[in-house]
């Protein structure tokens, strides 16, 4: 079988792997992605003006989902599962998985809080900081790994995201297509799929072969995560003249 785009590790410590690949926006059309009928959301990231959270391997993401509950996420990446504190590993809202890109992979830990449908919009409309939507445990996680005052966090966003599921005839698992549109009209696109870690090499090879059949292959340039792309896009607006 043709070598897959991804080379995720085999590990018993992490139950799931998410395979991600940045693609051209036209590639989503090749696959028949019906983004207009999918989920629409607005995504915000929080960090300091000098990206202190990113330097400490922390990601804070707030999402509002049209017609669905919003959510707040604090993610650690990379992370060693065995090195995590017990209070975090035991939290029902915490999950560990491997994020795999074509040119690298990292283990990440995610602490998620479910929010009300309109919590994000109401907070933004009131001019209040989005950090107030974080749970006490999420704030504890930020303090433990970065100790960055919440009142120094700035909002990077929003980015308008459209998301839908794809089922290719050659695959027995679904793909997720995402299109991220920034305020200046620029767009990034991504395909992804989640699978049990023990099936990751098999799923990686099958998915790679299916995408190649549509002429879709990763760029030669290093892949950039959606978080990195968003932080890069909005950072200039915080620059001191």
XYZ file of N, CA, C and O in Angstrom, residues 106-211:
424
model
N 1.961 15.436 17.647
C 2.171 15.809 19.044
C 1.006 15.273 19.863
O -0.133 15.231 19.395
N 1.297 14.889 21.084
C 0.257 14.467 22.012
C -0.329 15.724 22.653
O 0.410 16.619 23.088
N -1.635 15.808 22.706
C -2.288 16.969 23.292
C -3.304 16.536 24.346
O -3.895 15.465 24.254
N -3.488 17.398 25.337
C -4.495 17.176 26.371
C -5.481 18.329 26.341
O -5.081 19.494 26.313
N -6.775 18.020 26.353
C -7.800 19.038 26.186
C -8.785 19.008 27.349
O -9.368 17.961 27.648
N -8.965 20.169 27.977
C -9.956 20.331 29.037
C -11.072 21.208 28.483
O -10.858 22.378 28.161
N -12.266 20.634 28.375
C -13.373 21.292 27.684
C -14.496 21.644 28.646
O -14.811 20.874 29.563
N -15.097 22.816 28.413
C -16.277 23.225 29.162
C -17.400 23.536 28.182
O -17.219 24.287 27.231
N -18.556 22.955 28.426
C -19.719 23.244 27.588
C -20.370 24.537 28.057
O -20.539 24.774 29.256
N -20.747 25.389 27.099
C -21.366 26.671 27.392
C -22.779 26.722 26.816
O -23.153 25.878 25.988
N -23.544 27.702 27.230
C -24.874 27.900 26.668
C -24.801 28.376 25.230
O -23.772 28.887 24.774
N -25.904 28.253 24.515
C -25.920 28.583 23.092
C -25.495 30.024 22.807
O -24.866 30.299 21.786
N -25.876 30.934 23.669
C -25.647 32.350 23.382
C -24.625 32.994 24.317
O -24.480 34.221 24.317
N -23.917 32.197 25.099
C -22.972 32.753 26.068
C -21.873 33.578 25.400
O -21.490 34.649 25.889
N -21.347 33.075 24.296
C -20.247 33.770 23.634
C -20.733 35.087 23.030
O -20.123 36.148 23.243
N -21.853 35.046 22.286
C -22.366 36.258 21.659
C -22.710 37.313 22.701
O -22.426 38.520 22.501
N -23.311 36.912 23.807
C -23.682 37.869 24.845
C -22.446 38.494 25.488
O -22.437 39.698 25.783
N -21.423 37.698 25.689
C -20.190 38.214 26.293
C -19.516 39.214 25.365
O -19.065 40.275 25.797
N -19.450 38.881 24.064
C -18.848 39.783 23.089
C -19.659 41.075 22.976
O -19.105 42.183 22.974
N -20.988 40.950 22.902
C -21.849 42.125 22.753
C -21.742 43.059 23.959
O -21.848 44.284 23.819
N -21.509 42.487 25.137
C -21.394 43.290 26.355
C -20.002 43.884 26.528
O -19.770 44.651 27.474
N -19.091 43.529 25.627
C -17.726 44.040 25.728
C -16.940 43.425 26.870
O -15.952 43.996 27.329
N -17.360 42.257 27.321
C -16.690 41.571 28.427
C -15.603 40.645 27.891
O -15.702 40.126 26.770
N -14.562 40.378 28.665
C -13.506 39.464 28.202
C -14.011 38.022 28.121
O -14.718 37.547 29.009
N -13.633 37.336 27.062
C -14.064 35.947 26.880
C -13.455 35.022 27.919
O -13.976 33.923 28.159
N -12.377 35.433 28.559
C -11.748 34.600 29.594
C -12.708 34.313 30.743
O -12.533 33.319 31.459
N -13.725 35.147 30.920
C -14.674 34.920 32.004
C -15.502 33.652 31.774
O -16.157 33.158 32.694
N -15.485 33.122 30.543
C -16.239 31.911 30.231
C -15.484 30.634 30.608
O -16.041 29.537 30.518
N -14.235 30.765 31.020
C -13.460 29.588 31.419
C -13.907 29.102 32.787
O -14.255 29.889 33.667
N -13.856 27.793 32.975
C -14.211 27.211 34.269
C -13.064 27.401 35.260
O -11.934 27.731 34.885
N -13.347 27.156 36.529
C -12.306 27.282 37.556
C -11.179 26.287 37.309
O -10.002 26.592 37.554
N -11.502 25.117 36.797
C -10.457 24.119 36.521
C -9.622 24.520 35.308
O -8.414 24.265 35.264
N -10.243 25.111 34.326
C -9.483 25.598 33.178
C -8.536 26.718 33.598
O -7.387 26.775 33.148
N -9.005 27.591 34.469
C -8.142 28.659 34.983
C -7.002 28.068 35.811
O -5.866 28.554 35.757
N -7.311 27.023 36.557
C -6.271 26.351 37.341
C -5.205 25.761 36.425
O -3.998 25.830 36.729
N -5.641 25.195 35.316
C -4.702 24.628 34.348
C -3.795 25.716 33.770
O -2.579 25.535 33.642
N -4.371 26.855 33.423
C -3.569 27.963 32.897
C -2.542 28.431 33.923
O -1.379 28.680 33.594
N -2.988 28.540 35.170
C -2.078 28.992 36.227
C -0.952 27.997 36.453
O 0.208 28.368 36.660
N -1.285 26.701 36.403
C -0.293 25.659 36.670
C 0.808 25.620 35.617
O 1.969 25.345 35.924
N 0.457 25.905 34.363
C 1.426 25.740 33.284
C 1.979 27.058 32.735
O 3.000 27.054 32.043
N 1.325 28.184 33.012
C 1.839 29.447 32.464
C 1.799 30.583 33.468
O 2.606 31.502 33.391
N 0.849 30.549 34.409
C 0.701 31.616 35.411
C 0.587 32.990 34.740
O 1.225 33.961 35.158
N -0.246 33.045 33.701
C -0.499 34.293 32.976
C -1.793 34.904 33.515
O -2.826 34.245 33.521
N -1.762 36.145 33.998
C -2.989 36.783 34.505
C -4.080 36.818 33.439
O -3.823 37.172 32.279
N -5.299 36.468 33.817
C -6.391 36.435 32.856
C -6.659 37.801 32.242
O -7.087 37.901 31.088
N -6.396 38.862 33.003
C -6.691 40.195 32.474
C -5.685 40.664 31.426
O -5.833 41.744 30.853
N -4.667 39.844 31.153
C -3.714 40.180 30.083
C -4.044 39.457 28.774
O -3.364 39.667 27.767
N -5.075 38.608 28.805
C -5.416 37.835 27.608
C -6.198 38.694 26.618
O -7.160 39.372 26.980
N -5.788 38.637 25.363
C -6.439 39.354 24.280
C -7.219 38.359 23.426
O -6.953 37.152 23.445
N -8.163 38.875 22.663
C -8.982 38.032 21.794
C -8.441 38.049 20.375
O -8.310 39.115 19.760
N -8.130 36.873 19.855
C -7.674 36.701 18.475
C -8.848 36.090 17.705
O -9.111 34.900 17.804
N -9.552 36.915 16.961
C -10.717 36.421 16.248
C -11.790 37.492 16.156
O -11.538 38.651 16.526
N -12.970 37.118 15.632
C -13.340 35.738 15.307
C -12.931 35.322 13.895
O -12.736 36.150 13.019
N -12.859 34.014 13.725
C -12.737 33.397 12.410
C -14.048 32.662 12.150
O -14.546 31.957 13.034
N -14.609 32.844 10.972
C -15.849 32.144 10.620
C -15.490 30.784 10.038
O -14.703 30.690 9.083
N -16.056 29.752 10.626
C -15.723 28.383 10.228
C -16.975 27.674 9.726
O -18.032 27.738 10.365
N -16.833 27.023 8.599
C -17.884 26.116 8.115
C -17.314 24.711 8.112
O -16.177 24.497 7.713
N -18.152 23.774 8.537
C -17.669 22.415 8.796
C -18.716 21.408 8.347
O -19.912 21.583 8.592
N -18.288 20.341 7.679
C -19.228 19.283 7.294
C -18.502 17.940 7.253
O -17.276 17.877 7.202
N -19.280 16.884 7.288
C -18.741 15.529 7.192
C -18.782 15.060 5.744
O -19.690 15.408 4.980
N -17.796 14.254 5.373
C -17.695 13.685 4.037
C -17.592 12.168 4.140
O -16.920 11.646 5.029
N -18.236 11.474 3.238
C -18.096 10.021 3.181
C -17.654 9.645 1.777
O -18.440 9.743 0.826
N -16.400 9.258 1.619
C -15.887 8.837 0.325
C -16.144 7.351 0.138
O -16.044 6.563 1.088
N -16.450 6.976 -1.098
C -16.799 5.579 -1.380
C -15.673 4.625 -1.009
O -15.926 3.475 -0.628
N -14.430 5.069 -1.098
C -13.281 4.191 -0.846
C -12.992 4.009 0.640
O -12.122 3.203 0.999
N -13.700 4.728 1.504
C -13.386 4.704 2.934
C -14.581 4.215 3.757
O -15.733 4.524 3.443
N -14.270 3.495 4.831
C -15.339 3.065 5.746
C -15.460 4.005 6.935
O -16.171 3.727 7.891
N -14.734 5.118 6.897
C -14.812 6.120 7.954
C -15.028 7.491 7.323
O -14.662 7.724 6.171
N -15.646 8.378 8.071
C -15.957 9.711 7.553
C -14.769 10.647 7.694
O -13.896 10.461 8.545
N -14.737 11.670 6.846
C -13.791 12.766 6.959
C -14.553 14.017 7.371
O -15.752 14.135 7.120
N -13.860 14.924 7.994
C -14.430 16.230 8.332
C -13.710 17.285 7.502
O -12.478 17.347 7.481
N -14.498 18.100 6.795
C -13.949 19.207 6.013
C -14.230 20.501 6.755
O -15.346 20.732 7.223
N -13.205 21.353 6.864
C -13.368 22.650 7.508
C -12.810 23.743 6.614
O -11.741 23.583 6.015
N -13.532 24.860 6.567
C -13.108 26.042 5.837
C -13.099 27.215 6.817
O -14.129 27.556 7.392
N -11.922 27.797 7.028
C -11.761 28.919 7.949
C -11.597 30.187 7.136
O -10.661 30.295 6.334
N -12.484 31.161 7.353
C -12.449 32.415 6.623
C -12.113 33.555 7.579
O -12.827 33.794 8.558
N -11.029 34.271 7.275
C -10.562 35.356 8.122
C -11.204 36.681 7.690
O -11.764 36.782 6.592
N -11.139 37.692 8.544
C -11.804 38.964 8.227
C -11.383 39.606 6.909
O -12.174 40.326 6.306
N -10.159 39.346 6.458
C -9.714 39.947 5.194
C -10.112 39.119 3.974
O -9.749 39.435 2.847
N -10.880 38.038 4.207
C -11.344 37.195 3.112
C -10.436 36.020 2.801
O -10.798 35.156 1.987
N -9.255 35.961 3.401
C -8.364 34.817 3.169
C -8.955 33.555 3.797
O -9.702 33.619 4.781
N -8.624 32.422 3.210
C -9.244 31.157 3.598
C -8.181 30.078 3.781
O -7.204 30.014 3.026
N -8.369 29.252 4.787
C -7.591 28.022 4.908
C -8.567 26.858 4.997
O -9.711 27.025 5.446
N -8.145 25.710 4.525
C -9.014 24.531 4.503
C -8.273 23.338 5.089
O -7.047 23.242 4.985
N -9.035 22.443 5.693
C -8.429 21.277 6.334
C -9.357 20.084 6.222
O -10.582 20.210 6.252
N -8.759 18.908 6.108
C -9.467 17.637 6.203
C -8.936 16.903 7.422
O -7.747 16.976 7.736
N -9.819 16.182 8.100
C -9.382 15.453 9.290
C -10.263 14.233 9.512
O -11.362 14.121 8.963
N -9.758 13.330 10.335
C -10.541 12.182 10.780
C -9.957 11.686 12.096
O -8.747 11.786 12.328
N -10.814 11.183 12.964
C -10.378 10.610 14.235
C -10.513 9.097 14.183
O -11.420 8.560 13.547
N -9.616 8.411 14.885
C -9.665 6.963 14.909
C -8.979 6.452 16.168
O -8.187 7.171 16.784
N -9.264 5.205 16.573
C -8.531 4.613 17.698
C -7.046 4.539 17.367
O -6.671 4.317 16.208
N -6.207 4.729 18.360
C -4.765 4.780 18.100
C -4.241 3.491 17.469
O -3.329 3.534 16.644
N -4.832 2.346 17.826
C -4.333 1.091 17.274
C -4.641 0.952 15.782
O -4.004 0.164 15.073
N -5.601 1.720 15.278
C -5.934 1.669 13.851
C -5.306 2.819 13.063
O -5.488 2.911 11.847
N -4.581 3.701 13.735
C -4.086 4.910 13.083
C -3.230 4.642 11.840
O -3.440 5.277 10.796
N -2.246 3.722 11.884
C -1.453 3.482 10.660
C -2.308 3.005 9.487
O -2.120 3.456 8.358
N -3.252 2.123 9.770
C -4.141 1.604 8.717
C -5.024 2.721 8.144
O -5.144 2.876 6.923
N -5.644 3.506 9.041
C -6.520 4.584 8.603
C -5.725 5.651 7.845
O -6.190 6.215 6.846
N -4.500 5.919 8.308
C -3.656 6.903 7.627
C -3.373 6.476 6.190
O -3.449 7.294 5.255
N -3.035 5.213 5.989
C -2.735 4.728 4.642
C -3.977 4.740 3.753
O -3.924 5.174 2.594
N -5.107 4.276 4.284
C -6.337 4.224 3.488
C -6.799 5.625 3.095
O -7.205 5.861 1.951
N -6.735 6.544 4.041
C -7.176 7.913 3.765
C -6.252 8.583 2.761
O -6.708 9.290 1.850
N -4.961 8.363 2.903
C -4.001 8.940 1.959
C -4.263 8.445 0.540
O -4.260 9.231 -0.421
N -4.493 7.147 0.396
C -4.755 6.578 -0.935
C -6.035 7.157 -1.530
O -6.092 7.475 -2.728
N -7.075 7.285 -0.705
C -8.351 7.824 -1.188
C -8.199 9.271 -1.648
O -8.748 9.669 -2.684
N -7.442 10.076 -0.907
C -7.259 11.478 -1.285
C -6.391 11.603 -2.534
O -6.634 12.463 -3.392
